[in-house]
PDB file of C-alpha atoms in Angstrom:
ATOM      1  CA  MET A   1      -5.306 -44.008 -18.356  1.00 53.00           C
ATOM      2  CA  GLN A   2      -6.251 -47.344 -16.143  1.00 55.00           C
ATOM      3  CA  ALA A   3      -3.626 -46.831 -13.309  1.00 56.00           C
ATOM      4  CA  LEU A   4      -5.223 -42.955 -13.091  1.00 53.00           C
ATOM      5  CA  ARG A   5      -8.571 -44.531 -12.613  1.00 54.00           C
ATOM      6  CA  SER A   6      -7.542 -47.029 -10.369  1.00 52.00           C
ATOM      7  CA  LYS A   7      -5.706 -44.327  -8.208  1.00 53.00           C
ATOM      8  CA  LYS A   8      -8.971 -42.367  -7.821  1.00 52.00           C
ATOM      9  CA  MET A   9     -10.773 -45.302  -6.932  1.00 55.00           C
ATOM     10  CA  ALA A  10      -8.429 -46.078  -4.381  1.00 60.00           C
ATOM     11  CA  ASN A  11      -8.758 -42.606  -3.123  1.00 61.00           C
ATOM     12  CA  PRO A  12     -12.510 -41.458  -3.126  1.00 58.00           C
ATOM     13  CA  GLN A  13     -11.185 -38.128  -1.620  1.00 61.00           C
ATOM     14  CA  ALA A  14      -9.178 -37.139  -4.551  1.00 57.00           C
ATOM     15  CA  SER A  15     -12.372 -37.106  -6.832  1.00 61.00           C
ATOM     16  CA  LYS A  16     -14.070 -34.952  -4.398  1.00 68.00           C
ATOM     17  CA  LEU A  17     -14.179 -31.255  -5.705  1.00 70.00           C
ATOM     18  CA  HIS A  18     -13.476 -28.570  -3.364  1.00 74.00           C
ATOM     19  CA  VAL A  19     -16.107 -26.280  -3.280  1.00 79.00           C
ATOM     20  CA  VAL A  20     -15.042 -22.462  -3.006  1.00 80.00           C
ATOM     21  CA  ASP A  21     -17.584 -19.785  -1.603  1.00 87.00           C
ATOM     22  CA  VAL A  22     -16.966 -17.093  -3.641  1.00 90.00           C
ATOM     23  CA  SER A  23     -19.504 -14.928  -2.292  1.00 92.00           C
ATOM     24  CA  GLN A  24     -17.323 -15.816   1.180  1.00 93.00           C
ATOM     25  CA  LEU A  25     -14.113 -14.621  -0.472  1.00 93.00           C
ATOM     26  CA  MET A  26     -15.902 -11.460  -2.496  1.00 95.00           C
ATOM     27  CA  ARG A  27     -16.815 -10.557   1.098  1.00 96.00           C
ATOM     28  CA  LEU A  28     -13.270 -10.552   2.081  1.00 96.00           C
ATOM     29  CA  VAL A  29     -12.100  -8.762  -0.936  1.00 95.00           C
ATOM     30  CA  GLU A  30     -14.313  -5.862   0.247  1.00 96.00           C
ATOM     31  CA  GLU A  31     -13.309  -5.883   3.646  1.00 97.00           C
ATOM     32  CA  VAL A  32      -9.807  -5.833   2.682  1.00 96.00           C
ATOM     33  CA  ARG A  33     -10.369  -2.956   0.196  1.00 96.00           C
ATOM     34  CA  ALA A  34     -12.510  -0.904   2.530  1.00 97.00           C
ATOM     35  CA  LYS A  35      -9.750  -1.029   5.676  1.00 98.00           C
ATOM     36  CA  THR A  36      -7.171  -0.256   2.996  1.00 97.00           C
ATOM     37  CA  ALA A  37      -9.129   2.721   1.674  1.00 98.00           C
ATOM     38  CA  LYS A  38      -9.780   3.804   5.320  1.00 98.00           C
ATOM     39  CA  ALA A  39      -5.993   3.598   6.331  1.00 98.00           C
ATOM     40  CA  LEU A  40      -5.485   5.619   2.988  1.00 98.00           C
ATOM     41  CA  ASP A  41      -7.981   7.999   4.333  1.00 98.00           C
ATOM     42  CA  GLU A  42      -5.916   8.428   7.514  1.00 98.00           C
ATOM     43  CA  LEU A  43      -2.464   8.369   5.941  1.00 97.00           C
ATOM     44  CA  VAL A  44      -4.236  11.934   3.740  1.00 98.00           C
ATOM     45  CA  GLU A  45      -4.767  13.292   6.983  1.00 97.00           C
ATOM     46  CA  ASN A  46      -1.754  12.634   8.429  1.00 95.00           C
ATOM     47  CA  LEU A  47      -0.112  14.429   5.375  1.00 96.00           C
ATOM     48  CA  GLU A  48      -2.424  17.473   5.300  1.00 96.00           C
ATOM     49  CA  SER A  49      -1.815  17.818   9.113  1.00 94.00           C
ATOM     50  CA  ALA A  50       2.325  17.798   8.778  1.00 93.00           C
ATOM     51  CA  SER A  51       2.041  19.763   5.627  1.00 91.00           C
ATOM     52  CA  CYS A  52      -0.090  22.565   7.112  1.00 90.00           C
ATOM     53  CA  THR A  53       2.189  22.886  10.430  1.00 82.00           C
ATOM     54  CA  ASP A  54       5.459  24.094  11.627  1.00 73.00           C
ATOM     55  CA  VAL A  55       5.525  21.663  14.601  1.00 70.00           C
ATOM     56  CA  GLU A  56       8.525  18.498  13.620  1.00 71.00           C
ATOM     57  CA  GLN A  57       7.047  15.853  13.107  1.00 79.00           C
ATOM     58  CA  ASP A  58       8.250  12.489  11.908  1.00 91.00           C
ATOM     59  CA  PHE A  59       9.561  13.024   8.350  1.00 94.00           C
ATOM     60  CA  ALA A  60      11.069   9.791   8.242  1.00 95.00           C
ATOM     61  CA  GLY A  61       7.919   7.988   9.583  1.00 95.00           C
ATOM     62  CA  LEU A  62       5.238   9.714   7.236  1.00 95.00           C
ATOM     63  CA  VAL A  63       7.646   8.739   4.504  1.00 97.00           C
ATOM     64  CA  LYS A  64       7.988   4.975   5.234  1.00 97.00           C
ATOM     65  CA  ALA A  65       4.194   4.700   6.450  1.00 96.00           C
ATOM     66  CA  SER A  66       3.131   6.283   2.837  1.00 98.00           C
ATOM     67  CA  GLN A  67       5.567   4.067   0.940  1.00 98.00           C
ATOM     68  CA  GLN A  68       4.221   0.802   2.616  1.00 97.00           C
ATOM     69  CA  LEU A  69       0.601   2.081   2.477  1.00 97.00           C
ATOM     70  CA  LEU A  70       1.078   3.300  -1.241  1.00 98.00           C
ATOM     71  CA  ARG A  71       3.293   0.101  -2.291  1.00 97.00           C
ATOM     72  CA  VAL A  72       6.022   2.311  -3.796  1.00 97.00           C
ATOM     73  CA  ASP A  73       9.347   1.620  -3.668  1.00 98.00           C
ATOM     74  CA  ASP A  74      12.302   3.971  -3.198  1.00 98.00           C
ATOM     75  CA  LEU A  75      12.931   4.389  -6.957  1.00 98.00           C
ATOM     76  CA  GLU A  76       9.606   5.151  -7.868  1.00 98.00           C
ATOM     77  CA  LEU A  77       9.533   7.701  -5.000  1.00 98.00           C
ATOM     78  CA  ALA A  78      12.704   9.213  -6.257  1.00 98.00           C
ATOM     79  CA  ARG A  79      11.343   9.616  -9.925  1.00 98.00           C
ATOM     80  CA  ALA A  80       7.863  11.069  -8.789  1.00 97.00           C
ATOM     81  CA  LEU A  81       9.822  13.901  -6.619  1.00 97.00           C
ATOM     82  CA  ASN A  82      12.908  14.429  -8.883  1.00 98.00           C
ATOM     83  CA  VAL A  83      15.273  13.532  -6.495  1.00 98.00           C
ATOM     84  CA  SER A  84      17.636  10.484  -6.519  1.00 98.00           C
ATOM     85  CA  ARG A  85      17.085   6.952  -5.019  1.00 98.00           C
ATOM     86  CA  PRO A  86      19.529   7.203  -2.417  1.00 98.00           C
ATOM     87  CA  THR A  87      17.861  10.427  -1.301  1.00 98.00           C
ATOM     88  CA  ILE A  88      14.855   8.924  -0.472  1.00 98.00           C
ATOM     89  CA  GLY A  89      16.872   6.246   1.265  1.00 97.00           C
ATOM     90  CA  ARG A  90      18.331   8.845   3.351  1.00 98.00           C
ATOM     91  CA  TRP A  91      14.910  10.421   4.296  1.00 97.00           C
ATOM     92  CA  THR A  92      13.308   6.965   5.571  1.00 96.00           C
ATOM     93  CA  ARG A  93      16.437   6.277   7.436  1.00 95.00           C
ATOM     94  CA  GLY A  94      16.100   9.618   9.643  1.00 94.00           C
ATOM     95  CA  ASP A  95      19.693  10.360   8.002  1.00 96.00           C
ATOM     96  CA  SER A  96      18.401  13.595   6.493  1.00 95.00           C
ATOM     97  CA  ALA A  97      15.319  15.463   5.412  1.00 94.00           C
ATOM     98  CA  PRO A  98      14.468  18.085   2.830  1.00 95.00           C
ATOM     99  CA  HIS A  99      14.272  21.950   4.110  1.00 93.00           C
ATOM    100  CA  ARG A 100      10.984  22.096   6.177  1.00 90.00           C
ATOM    101  CA  LEU A 101       9.576  24.836   3.448  1.00 92.00           C
ATOM    102  CA  ALA A 102       9.739  21.818   0.772  1.00 94.00           C
ATOM    103  CA  ARG A 103       8.275  18.971   2.962  1.00 94.00           C
ATOM    104  CA  PRO A 104       4.797  20.217   1.597  1.00 95.00           C
ATOM    105  CA  ALA A 105       5.736  19.562  -2.145  1.00 96.00           C
ATOM    106  CA  VAL A 106       6.775  16.064  -0.917  1.00 97.00           C
ATOM    107  CA  PHE A 107       3.596  15.566   1.089  1.00 97.00           C
ATOM    108  CA  GLU A 108       1.605  16.698  -1.759  1.00 97.00           C
ATOM    109  CA  VAL A 109       2.646  13.919  -4.120  1.00 98.00           C
ATOM    110  CA  LEU A 110       2.089  11.311  -1.582  1.00 98.00           C
ATOM    111  CA  ILE A 111      -1.602  12.786  -0.961  1.00 98.00           C
ATOM    112  CA  LYS A 112      -2.240  12.744  -4.834  1.00 98.00           C
ATOM    113  CA  LYS A 113      -0.937   9.015  -5.063  1.00 98.00           C
ATOM    114  CA  ALA A 114      -3.017   8.108  -1.686  1.00 98.00           C
ATOM    115  CA  ARG A 115      -6.120  10.016  -3.194  1.00 98.00           C
ATOM    116  CA  ALA A 116      -5.619   8.082  -6.376  1.00 98.00           C
ATOM    117  CA  GLN A 117      -5.605   4.677  -4.727  1.00 97.00           C
ATOM    118  CA  VAL A 118      -8.885   5.498  -2.391  1.00 97.00           C
ATOM    119  CA  ARG A 119     -10.658   6.525  -5.882  1.00 97.00           C
ATOM    120  CA  GLU A 120      -9.251   3.338  -7.356  1.00 96.00           C
ATOM    121  CA  LEU A 121     -10.620   1.065  -4.345  1.00 95.00           C
ATOM    122  CA  ARG A 122     -14.026   2.863  -3.626  1.00 93.00           C
ATOM    123  CA  GLY A 123     -14.528   3.006  -7.502  1.00 87.00           C
TER     124      GLY A 123
END
C-alpha cells in the first residue's frame, strides 16, 4: 500500500481523474444515429426504386450495400430469404442473381429490415 501511495505522489498526473464530457458523447451518439437513419432511408428508396422497375440494376451492389448498412451477414440474410449461404455469396460477387421477377421479394425483406432499424434508431 505504501509503495502505491509513493508512486502516486511521484506522479501527480496519475491521481487526476480524466473528466469525460458525457453531453458531448451523447451528442455524438445522436449524430451517428441520425446519419445512420438517413442512410437507411436512402437505402429503402433505392431498394423500392429497384423493386418497381424493369431497368437492369446493380443487384450485387444493392445486396452488398444493404448487408453493410443493416449489419447482416450472409448466413442471416440466407435464412431470412430461405436460400443457401453460398447463394448469397454468389449474388454479392455478381456471379448470379435471382430471376428478375423474384428480386422484388429479396428487396422487400431488405426494406423491412431497414425500416425496423430506422424505427429503432428514431424510437
